[in-house]
PDB file of C-alpha atoms in Angstrom:
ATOM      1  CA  UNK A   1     127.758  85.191  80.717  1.00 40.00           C
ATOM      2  CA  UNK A   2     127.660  85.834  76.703  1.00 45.00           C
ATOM      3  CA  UNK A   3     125.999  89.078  75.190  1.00 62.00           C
ATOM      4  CA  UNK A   4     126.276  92.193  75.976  1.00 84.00           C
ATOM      5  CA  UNK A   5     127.057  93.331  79.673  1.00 93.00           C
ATOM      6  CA  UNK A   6     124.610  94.727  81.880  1.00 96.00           C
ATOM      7  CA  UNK A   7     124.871  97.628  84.572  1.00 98.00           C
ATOM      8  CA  UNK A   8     124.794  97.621  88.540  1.00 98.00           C
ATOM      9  CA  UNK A   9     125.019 100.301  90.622  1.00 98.00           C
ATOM     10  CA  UNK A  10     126.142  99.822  93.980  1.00 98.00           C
ATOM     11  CA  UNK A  11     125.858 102.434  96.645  1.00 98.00           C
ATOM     12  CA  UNK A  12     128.873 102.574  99.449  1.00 97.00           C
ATOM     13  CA  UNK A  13     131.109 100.863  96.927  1.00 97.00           C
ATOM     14  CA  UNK A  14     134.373 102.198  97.175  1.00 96.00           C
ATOM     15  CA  UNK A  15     135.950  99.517  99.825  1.00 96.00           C
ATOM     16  CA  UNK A  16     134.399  96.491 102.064  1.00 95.00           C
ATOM     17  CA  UNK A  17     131.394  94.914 101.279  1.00 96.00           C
ATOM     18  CA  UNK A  18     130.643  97.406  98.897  1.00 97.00           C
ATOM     19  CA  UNK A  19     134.063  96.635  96.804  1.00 98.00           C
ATOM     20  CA  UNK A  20     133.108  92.583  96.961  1.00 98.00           C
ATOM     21  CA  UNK A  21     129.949  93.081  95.501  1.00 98.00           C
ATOM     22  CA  UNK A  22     131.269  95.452  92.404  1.00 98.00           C
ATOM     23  CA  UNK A  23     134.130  92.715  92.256  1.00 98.00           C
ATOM     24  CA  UNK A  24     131.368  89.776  92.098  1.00 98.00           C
ATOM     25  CA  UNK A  25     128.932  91.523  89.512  1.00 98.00           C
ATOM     26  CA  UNK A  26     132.258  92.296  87.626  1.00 98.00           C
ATOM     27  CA  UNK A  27     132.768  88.674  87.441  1.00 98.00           C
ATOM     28  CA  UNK A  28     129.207  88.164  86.266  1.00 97.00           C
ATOM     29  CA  UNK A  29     129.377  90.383  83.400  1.00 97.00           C
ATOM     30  CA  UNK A  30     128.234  93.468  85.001  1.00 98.00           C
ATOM     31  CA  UNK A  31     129.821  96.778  84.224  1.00 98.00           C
ATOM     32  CA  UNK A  32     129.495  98.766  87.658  1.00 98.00           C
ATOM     33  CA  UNK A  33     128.674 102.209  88.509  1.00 98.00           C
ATOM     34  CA  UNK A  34     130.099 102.265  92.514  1.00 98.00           C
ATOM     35  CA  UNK A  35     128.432 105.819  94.411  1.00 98.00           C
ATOM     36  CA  UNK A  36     130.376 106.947  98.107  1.00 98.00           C
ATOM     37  CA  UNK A  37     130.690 109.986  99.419  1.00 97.00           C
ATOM     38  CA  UNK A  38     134.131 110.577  98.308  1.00 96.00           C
ATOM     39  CA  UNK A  39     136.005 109.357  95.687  1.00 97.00           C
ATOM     40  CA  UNK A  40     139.481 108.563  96.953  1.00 97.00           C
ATOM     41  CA  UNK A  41     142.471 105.935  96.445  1.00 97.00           C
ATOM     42  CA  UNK A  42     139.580 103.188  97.937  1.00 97.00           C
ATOM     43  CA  UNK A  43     137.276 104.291  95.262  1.00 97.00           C
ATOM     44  CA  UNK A  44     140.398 104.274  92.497  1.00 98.00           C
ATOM     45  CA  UNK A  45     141.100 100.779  93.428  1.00 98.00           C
ATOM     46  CA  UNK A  46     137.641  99.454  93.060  1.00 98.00           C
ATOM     47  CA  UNK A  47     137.742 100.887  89.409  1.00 98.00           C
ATOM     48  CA  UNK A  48     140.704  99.268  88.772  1.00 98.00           C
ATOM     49  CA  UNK A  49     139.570  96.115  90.233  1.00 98.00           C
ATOM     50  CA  UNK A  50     136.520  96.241  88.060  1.00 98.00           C
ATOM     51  CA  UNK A  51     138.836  97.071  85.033  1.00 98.00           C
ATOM     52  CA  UNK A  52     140.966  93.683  85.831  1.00 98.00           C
ATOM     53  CA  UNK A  53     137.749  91.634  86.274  1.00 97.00           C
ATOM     54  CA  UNK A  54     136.531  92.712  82.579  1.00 97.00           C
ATOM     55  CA  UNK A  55     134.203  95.541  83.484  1.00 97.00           C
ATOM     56  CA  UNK A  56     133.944  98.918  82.673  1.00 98.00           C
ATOM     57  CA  UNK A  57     133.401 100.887  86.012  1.00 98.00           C
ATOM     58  CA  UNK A  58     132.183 104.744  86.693  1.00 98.00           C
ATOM     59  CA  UNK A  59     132.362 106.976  89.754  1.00 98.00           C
ATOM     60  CA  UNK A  60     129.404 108.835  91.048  1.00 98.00           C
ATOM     61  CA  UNK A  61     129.987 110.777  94.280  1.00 98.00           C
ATOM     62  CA  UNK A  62     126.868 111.627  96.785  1.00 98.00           C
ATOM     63  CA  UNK A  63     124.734 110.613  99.918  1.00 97.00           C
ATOM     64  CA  UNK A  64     122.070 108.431  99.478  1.00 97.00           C
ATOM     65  CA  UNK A  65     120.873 110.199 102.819  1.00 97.00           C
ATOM     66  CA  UNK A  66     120.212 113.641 100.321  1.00 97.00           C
ATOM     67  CA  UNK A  67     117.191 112.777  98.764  1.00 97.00           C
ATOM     68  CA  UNK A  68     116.916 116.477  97.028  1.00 98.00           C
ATOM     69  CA  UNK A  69     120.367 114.830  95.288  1.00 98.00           C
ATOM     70  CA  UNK A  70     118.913 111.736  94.562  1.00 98.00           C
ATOM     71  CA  UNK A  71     118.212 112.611  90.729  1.00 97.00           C
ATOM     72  CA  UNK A  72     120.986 113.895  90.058  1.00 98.00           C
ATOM     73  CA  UNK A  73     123.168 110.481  91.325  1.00 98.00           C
ATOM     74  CA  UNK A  74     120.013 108.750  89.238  1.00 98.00           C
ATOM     75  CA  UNK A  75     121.021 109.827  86.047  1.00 97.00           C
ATOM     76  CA  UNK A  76     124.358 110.391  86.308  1.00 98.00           C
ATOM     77  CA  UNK A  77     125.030 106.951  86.732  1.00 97.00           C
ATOM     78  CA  UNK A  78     122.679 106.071  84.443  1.00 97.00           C
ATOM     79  CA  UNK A  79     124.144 108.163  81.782  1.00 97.00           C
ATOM     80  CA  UNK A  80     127.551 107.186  82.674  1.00 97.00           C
ATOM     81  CA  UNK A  81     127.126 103.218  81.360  1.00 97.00           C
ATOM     82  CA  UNK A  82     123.592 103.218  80.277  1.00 95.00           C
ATOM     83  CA  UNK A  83     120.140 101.879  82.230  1.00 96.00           C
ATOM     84  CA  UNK A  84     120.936 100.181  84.840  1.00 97.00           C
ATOM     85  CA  UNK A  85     119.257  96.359  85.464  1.00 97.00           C
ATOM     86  CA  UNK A  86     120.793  96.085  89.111  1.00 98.00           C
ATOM     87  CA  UNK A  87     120.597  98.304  92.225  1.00 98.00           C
ATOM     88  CA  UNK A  88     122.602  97.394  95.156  1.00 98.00           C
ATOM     89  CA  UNK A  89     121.425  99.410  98.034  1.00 98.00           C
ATOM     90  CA  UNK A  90     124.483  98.300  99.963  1.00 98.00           C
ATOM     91  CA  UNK A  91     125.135 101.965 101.360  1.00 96.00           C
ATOM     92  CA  UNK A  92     124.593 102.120 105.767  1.00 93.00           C
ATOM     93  CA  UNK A  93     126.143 103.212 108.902  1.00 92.00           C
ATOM     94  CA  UNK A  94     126.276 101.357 112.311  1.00 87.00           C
ATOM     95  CA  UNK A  95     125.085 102.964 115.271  1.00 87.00           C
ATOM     96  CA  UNK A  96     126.752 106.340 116.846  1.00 84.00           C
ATOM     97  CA  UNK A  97     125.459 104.802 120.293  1.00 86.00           C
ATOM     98  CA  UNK A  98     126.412 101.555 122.044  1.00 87.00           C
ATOM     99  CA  UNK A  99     124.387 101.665 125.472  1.00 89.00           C
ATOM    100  CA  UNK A 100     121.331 100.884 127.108  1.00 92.00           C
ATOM    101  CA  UNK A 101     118.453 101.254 124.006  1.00 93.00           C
ATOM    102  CA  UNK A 102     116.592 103.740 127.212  1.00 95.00           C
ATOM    103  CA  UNK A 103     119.404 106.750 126.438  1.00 93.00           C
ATOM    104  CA  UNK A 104     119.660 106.601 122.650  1.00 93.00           C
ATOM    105  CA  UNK A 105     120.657 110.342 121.242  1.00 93.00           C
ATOM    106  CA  UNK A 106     118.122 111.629 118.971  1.00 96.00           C
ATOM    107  CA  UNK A 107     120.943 112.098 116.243  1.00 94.00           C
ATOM    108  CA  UNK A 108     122.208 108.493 116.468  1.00 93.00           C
ATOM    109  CA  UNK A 109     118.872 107.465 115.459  1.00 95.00           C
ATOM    110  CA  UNK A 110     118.005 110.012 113.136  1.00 96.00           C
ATOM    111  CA  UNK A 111     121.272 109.323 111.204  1.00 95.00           C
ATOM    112  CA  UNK A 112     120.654 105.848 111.119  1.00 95.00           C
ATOM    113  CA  UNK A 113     116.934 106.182 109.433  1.00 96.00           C
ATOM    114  CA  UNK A 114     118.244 108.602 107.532  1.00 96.00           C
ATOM    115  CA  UNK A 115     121.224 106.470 105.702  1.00 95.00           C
ATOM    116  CA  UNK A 116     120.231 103.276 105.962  1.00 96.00           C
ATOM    117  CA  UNK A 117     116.133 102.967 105.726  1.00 96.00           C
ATOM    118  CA  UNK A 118     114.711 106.834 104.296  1.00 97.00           C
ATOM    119  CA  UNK A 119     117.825 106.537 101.696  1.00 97.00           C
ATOM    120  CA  UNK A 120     117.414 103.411 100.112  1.00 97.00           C
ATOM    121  CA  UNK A 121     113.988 103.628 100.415  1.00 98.00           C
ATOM    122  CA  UNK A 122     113.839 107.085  97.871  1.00 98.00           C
ATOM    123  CA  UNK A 123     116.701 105.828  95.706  1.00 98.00           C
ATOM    124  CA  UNK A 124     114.779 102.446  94.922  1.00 98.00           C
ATOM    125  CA  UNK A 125     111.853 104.303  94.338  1.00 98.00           C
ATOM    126  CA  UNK A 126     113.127 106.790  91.565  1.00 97.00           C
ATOM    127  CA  UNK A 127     115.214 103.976  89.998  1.00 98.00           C
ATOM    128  CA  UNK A 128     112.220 101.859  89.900  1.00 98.00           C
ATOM    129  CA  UNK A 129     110.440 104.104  87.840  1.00 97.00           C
ATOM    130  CA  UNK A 130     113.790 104.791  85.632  1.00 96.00           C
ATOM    131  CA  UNK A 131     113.588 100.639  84.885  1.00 96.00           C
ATOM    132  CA  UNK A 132     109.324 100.118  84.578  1.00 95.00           C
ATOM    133  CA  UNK A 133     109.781 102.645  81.780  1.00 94.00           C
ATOM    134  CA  UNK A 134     112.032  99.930  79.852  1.00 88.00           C
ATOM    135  CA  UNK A 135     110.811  97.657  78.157  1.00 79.00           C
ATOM    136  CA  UNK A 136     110.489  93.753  79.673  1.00 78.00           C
ATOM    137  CA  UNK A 137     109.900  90.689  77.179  1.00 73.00           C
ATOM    138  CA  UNK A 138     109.617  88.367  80.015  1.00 81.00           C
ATOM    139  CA  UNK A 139     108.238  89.572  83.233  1.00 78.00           C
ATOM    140  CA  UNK A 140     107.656  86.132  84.843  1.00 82.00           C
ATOM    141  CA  UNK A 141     111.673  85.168  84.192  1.00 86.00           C
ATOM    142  CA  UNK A 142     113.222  88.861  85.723  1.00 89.00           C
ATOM    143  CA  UNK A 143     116.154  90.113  84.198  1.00 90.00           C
ATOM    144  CA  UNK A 144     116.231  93.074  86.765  1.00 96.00           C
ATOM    145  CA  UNK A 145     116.895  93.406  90.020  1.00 98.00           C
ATOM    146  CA  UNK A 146     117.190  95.285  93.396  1.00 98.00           C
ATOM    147  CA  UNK A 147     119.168  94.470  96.242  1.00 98.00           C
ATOM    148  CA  UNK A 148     119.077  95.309  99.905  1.00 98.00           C
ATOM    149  CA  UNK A 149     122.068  94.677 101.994  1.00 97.00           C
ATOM    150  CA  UNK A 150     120.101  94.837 105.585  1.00 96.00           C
ATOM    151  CA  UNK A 151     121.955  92.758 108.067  1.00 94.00           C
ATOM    152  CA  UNK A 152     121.063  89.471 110.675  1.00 92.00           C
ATOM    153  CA  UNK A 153     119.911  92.374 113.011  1.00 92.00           C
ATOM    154  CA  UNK A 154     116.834  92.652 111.327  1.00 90.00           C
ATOM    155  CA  UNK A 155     115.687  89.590 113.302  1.00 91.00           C
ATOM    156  CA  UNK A 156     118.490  89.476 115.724  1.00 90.00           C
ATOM    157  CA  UNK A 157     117.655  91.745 118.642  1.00 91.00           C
ATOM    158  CA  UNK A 158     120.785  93.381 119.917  1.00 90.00           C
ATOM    159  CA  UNK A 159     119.674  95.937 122.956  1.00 91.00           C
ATOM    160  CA  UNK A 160     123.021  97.720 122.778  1.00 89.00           C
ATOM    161  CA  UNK A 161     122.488  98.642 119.002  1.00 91.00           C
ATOM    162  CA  UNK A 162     118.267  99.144 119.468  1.00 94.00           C
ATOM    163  CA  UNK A 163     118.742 102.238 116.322  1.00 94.00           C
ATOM    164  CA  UNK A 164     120.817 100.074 114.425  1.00 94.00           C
ATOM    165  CA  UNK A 165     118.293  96.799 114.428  1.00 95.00           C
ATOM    166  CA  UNK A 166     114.945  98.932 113.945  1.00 95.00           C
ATOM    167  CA  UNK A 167     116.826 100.857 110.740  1.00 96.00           C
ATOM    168  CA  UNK A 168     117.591  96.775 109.848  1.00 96.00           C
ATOM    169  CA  UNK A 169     113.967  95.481 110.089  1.00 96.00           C
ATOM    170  CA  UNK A 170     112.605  98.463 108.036  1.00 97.00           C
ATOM    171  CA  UNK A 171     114.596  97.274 105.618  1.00 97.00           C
ATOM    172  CA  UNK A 172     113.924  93.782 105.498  1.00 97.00           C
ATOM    173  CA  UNK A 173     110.163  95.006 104.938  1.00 97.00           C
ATOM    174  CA  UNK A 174     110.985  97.433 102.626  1.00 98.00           C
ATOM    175  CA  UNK A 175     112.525  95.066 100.575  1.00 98.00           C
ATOM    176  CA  UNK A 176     109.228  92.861 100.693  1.00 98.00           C
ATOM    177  CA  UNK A 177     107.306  95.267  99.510  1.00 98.00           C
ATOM    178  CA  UNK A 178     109.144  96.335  96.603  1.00 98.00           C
ATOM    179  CA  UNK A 179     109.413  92.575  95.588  1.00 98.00           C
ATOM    180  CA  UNK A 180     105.796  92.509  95.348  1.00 98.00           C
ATOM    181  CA  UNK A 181     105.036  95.892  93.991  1.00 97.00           C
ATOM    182  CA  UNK A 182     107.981  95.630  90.992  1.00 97.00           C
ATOM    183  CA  UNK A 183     107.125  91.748  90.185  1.00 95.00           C
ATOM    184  CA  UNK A 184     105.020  92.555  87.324  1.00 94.00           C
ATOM    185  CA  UNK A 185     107.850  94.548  86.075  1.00 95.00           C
ATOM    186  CA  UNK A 186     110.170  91.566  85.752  1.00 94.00           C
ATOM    187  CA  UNK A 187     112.412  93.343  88.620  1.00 96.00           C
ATOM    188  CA  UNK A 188     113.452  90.635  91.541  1.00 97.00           C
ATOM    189  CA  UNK A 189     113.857  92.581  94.669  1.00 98.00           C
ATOM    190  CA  UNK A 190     116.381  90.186  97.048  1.00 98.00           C
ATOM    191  CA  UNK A 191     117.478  91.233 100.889  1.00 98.00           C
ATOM    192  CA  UNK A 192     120.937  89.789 101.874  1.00 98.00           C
ATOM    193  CA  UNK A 193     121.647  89.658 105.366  1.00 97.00           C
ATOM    194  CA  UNK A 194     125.305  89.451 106.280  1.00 96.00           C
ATOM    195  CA  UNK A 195     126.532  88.445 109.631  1.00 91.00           C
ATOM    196  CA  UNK A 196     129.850  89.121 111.477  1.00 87.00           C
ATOM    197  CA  UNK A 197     131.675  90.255 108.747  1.00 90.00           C
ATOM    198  CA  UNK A 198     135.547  91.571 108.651  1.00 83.00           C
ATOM    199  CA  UNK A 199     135.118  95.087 108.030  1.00 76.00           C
ATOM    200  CA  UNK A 200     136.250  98.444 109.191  1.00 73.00           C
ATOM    201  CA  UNK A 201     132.689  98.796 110.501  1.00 67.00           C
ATOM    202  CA  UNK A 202     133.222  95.678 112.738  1.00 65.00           C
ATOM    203  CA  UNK A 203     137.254  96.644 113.732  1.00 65.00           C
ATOM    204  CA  UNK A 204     135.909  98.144 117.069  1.00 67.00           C
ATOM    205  CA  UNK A 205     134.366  94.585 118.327  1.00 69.00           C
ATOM    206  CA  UNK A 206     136.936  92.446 116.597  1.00 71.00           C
ATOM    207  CA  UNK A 207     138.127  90.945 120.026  1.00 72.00           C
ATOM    208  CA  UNK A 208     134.776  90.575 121.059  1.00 72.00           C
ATOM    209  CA  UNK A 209     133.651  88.222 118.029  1.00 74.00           C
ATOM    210  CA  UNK A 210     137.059  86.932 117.117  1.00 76.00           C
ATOM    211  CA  UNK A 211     136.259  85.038 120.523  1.00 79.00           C
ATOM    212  CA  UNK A 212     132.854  84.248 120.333  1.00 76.00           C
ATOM    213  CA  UNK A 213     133.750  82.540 116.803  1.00 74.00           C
ATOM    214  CA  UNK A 214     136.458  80.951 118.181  1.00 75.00           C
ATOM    215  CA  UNK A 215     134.304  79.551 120.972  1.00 77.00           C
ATOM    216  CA  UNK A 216     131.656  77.878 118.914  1.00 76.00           C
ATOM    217  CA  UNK A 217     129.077  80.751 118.710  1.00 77.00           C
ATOM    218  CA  UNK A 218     129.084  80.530 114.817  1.00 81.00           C
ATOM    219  CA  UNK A 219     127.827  77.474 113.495  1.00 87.00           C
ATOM    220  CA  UNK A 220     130.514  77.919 110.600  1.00 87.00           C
ATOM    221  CA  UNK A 221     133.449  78.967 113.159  1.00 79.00           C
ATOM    222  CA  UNK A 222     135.418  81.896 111.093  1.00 84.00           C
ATOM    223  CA  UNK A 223     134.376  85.402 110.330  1.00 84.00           C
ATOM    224  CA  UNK A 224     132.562  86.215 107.247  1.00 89.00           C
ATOM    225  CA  UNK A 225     134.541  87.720 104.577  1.00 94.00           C
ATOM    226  CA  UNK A 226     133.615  90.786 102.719  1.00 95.00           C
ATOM    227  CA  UNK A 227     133.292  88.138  99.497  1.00 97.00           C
ATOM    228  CA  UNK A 228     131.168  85.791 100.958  1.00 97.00           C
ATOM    229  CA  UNK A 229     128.061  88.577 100.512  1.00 98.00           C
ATOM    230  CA  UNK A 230     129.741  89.514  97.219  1.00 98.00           C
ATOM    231  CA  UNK A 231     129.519  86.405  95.945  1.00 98.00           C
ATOM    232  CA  UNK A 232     125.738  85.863  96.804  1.00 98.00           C
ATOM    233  CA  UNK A 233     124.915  89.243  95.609  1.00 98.00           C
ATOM    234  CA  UNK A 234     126.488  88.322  92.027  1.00 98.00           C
ATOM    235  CA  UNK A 235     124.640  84.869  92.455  1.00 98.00           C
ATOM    236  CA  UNK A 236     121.375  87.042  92.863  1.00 98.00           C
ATOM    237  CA  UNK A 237     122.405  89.751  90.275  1.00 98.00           C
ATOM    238  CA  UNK A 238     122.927  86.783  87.503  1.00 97.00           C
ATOM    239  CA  UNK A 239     119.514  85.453  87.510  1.00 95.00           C
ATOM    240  CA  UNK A 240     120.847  82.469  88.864  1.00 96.00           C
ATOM    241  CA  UNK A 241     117.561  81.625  91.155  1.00 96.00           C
ATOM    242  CA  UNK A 242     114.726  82.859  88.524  1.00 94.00           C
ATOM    243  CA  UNK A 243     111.949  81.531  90.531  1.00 95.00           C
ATOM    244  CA  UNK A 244     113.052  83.740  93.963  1.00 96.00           C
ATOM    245  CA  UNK A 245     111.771  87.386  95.102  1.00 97.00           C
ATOM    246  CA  UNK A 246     111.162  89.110  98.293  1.00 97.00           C
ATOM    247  CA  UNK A 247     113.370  86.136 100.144  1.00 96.00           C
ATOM    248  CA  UNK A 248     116.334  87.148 102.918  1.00 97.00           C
ATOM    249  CA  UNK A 249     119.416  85.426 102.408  1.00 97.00           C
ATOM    250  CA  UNK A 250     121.508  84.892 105.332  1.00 97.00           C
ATOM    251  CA  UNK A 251     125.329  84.852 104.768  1.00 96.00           C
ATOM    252  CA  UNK A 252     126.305  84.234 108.799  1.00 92.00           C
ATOM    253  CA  UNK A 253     127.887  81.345 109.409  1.00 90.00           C
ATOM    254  CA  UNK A 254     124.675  80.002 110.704  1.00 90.00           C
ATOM    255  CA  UNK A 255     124.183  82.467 113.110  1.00 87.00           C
ATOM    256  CA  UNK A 256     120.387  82.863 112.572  1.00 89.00           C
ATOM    257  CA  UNK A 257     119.776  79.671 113.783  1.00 86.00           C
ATOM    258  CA  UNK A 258     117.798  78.686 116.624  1.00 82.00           C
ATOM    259  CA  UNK A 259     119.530  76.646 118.564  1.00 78.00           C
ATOM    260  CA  UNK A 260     118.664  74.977 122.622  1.00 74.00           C
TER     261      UNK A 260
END
């Protein structure tokens, strides 16, 4: 990419999926604001990571689940590389809860809603307004975008993680609607839906799905990699499919497919 660079902000950026995408915008010619809750070695190496790739990076600590915080994170980021042209609401928790969907605790659920769906929901709305105050020379070619990181639960019906697929789906229509409502704007709105992917968050089921990929229940037998979302975020984030808003993109080995 020539000119200057843009900005991203990613939320839950400071290691795993989170890290991938900041590397992949990096690599795009994205400087990257990454917000976590803490910022730690994890975070320190993302910076540097950014650093290597060519970017400038910047730290802004907070939950996306405190909305009363919300404009504070806003601007600080904003004022920490300038306006930002991408938000990656990559920030989420997995369920508390694995059991029957008939005894899910109140807080499991809550918590989920909370992070993953009321969250991104607020943030996206106060950074939408933040960009539809800039000015846009080409609204039907976007140079903007949003970015939900949902997951293949949002169509994949898992009983044993009910909270975690219903916060999932929200998203997936959330991320519709903004696509129509910031269109005019010249603001894409994407969803990405990764599938088993080698995390911390999935380190609990490893055995489980190290098997089942093993055994042919992934079209594409191997785990997904924290950079195989990165990469299709910085695809996204680049402009690189102009034409495209309010689509899911599946990056799972296939998984999402029907098959008899």
């Amino acid at each position: 990419m020539t000119g200057a660079r843009r900005i991203a902000l990613v939320t839950g950026g400071r290691r795993g999926i989170g890290r991938a995408i900041a590397y992949a915008l990096a690599d795009r010619g994205f400087d990257v604001v990454i917000n976590d809750l803490e910022r730690d070695a994890s975070a320190d190496e993302t910076l540097a990571g950014i650093a290597e790739r060519g970017g400038k990076g910047a730290f802004v600590t907070g939950s996306v689940s405190d909305i009363d915080d919300h404009e504070r994170i806003v601007s600080e980021a904003w004022d920490a590389l300038g306006p930002i042209a991408c938000l990656v609401n990559n920030a989420g928790v997995q369920t508390a809860y694995r059991g029957d969907m008939l005894d899910v605790p109140v807080e499991s659920f809550d918590r989920l809603i909370s992070v993953n769906l009321r969250g991104s929901y607020f943030l996206t709305q106060r950074i939408a307004k933040r960009m539809i105050a800039q000015p846009v020379t080409e609204p039907t070619r976007p140079d903007r975008s949003v970015i939900f990181i949902s997951s293949g639960n949002a169509v994949i019906a898992t009983q044993a993680q009910a909270d975690y697929c219903i916060s999932k789906s929200g998203i997936a229509m959330m991320a519709t609607l903004y696509a129509l409502r910031l269109a005019e704007y010249g603001i894409a709105v994407h969803e990405v839906r990764p599938g088993i992917i080698k995390t911390d968050m999935t380190a609990d089921v490893f055995e489980k799905y190290d098997n089942w990929a093993r055994s042919g229940g992934f079209p594409l037998a191997r785990w997904g990699e924290p950079e195989d979302v990165g990469n299709t975020v910085g695809v996204l984030a680049a402009g690189l499919l102009p034409y495209s808003t309010g689509h899911a993109f599946h990056v799972d080995g296939g998984i999402h497919i029907r098959r008899t």
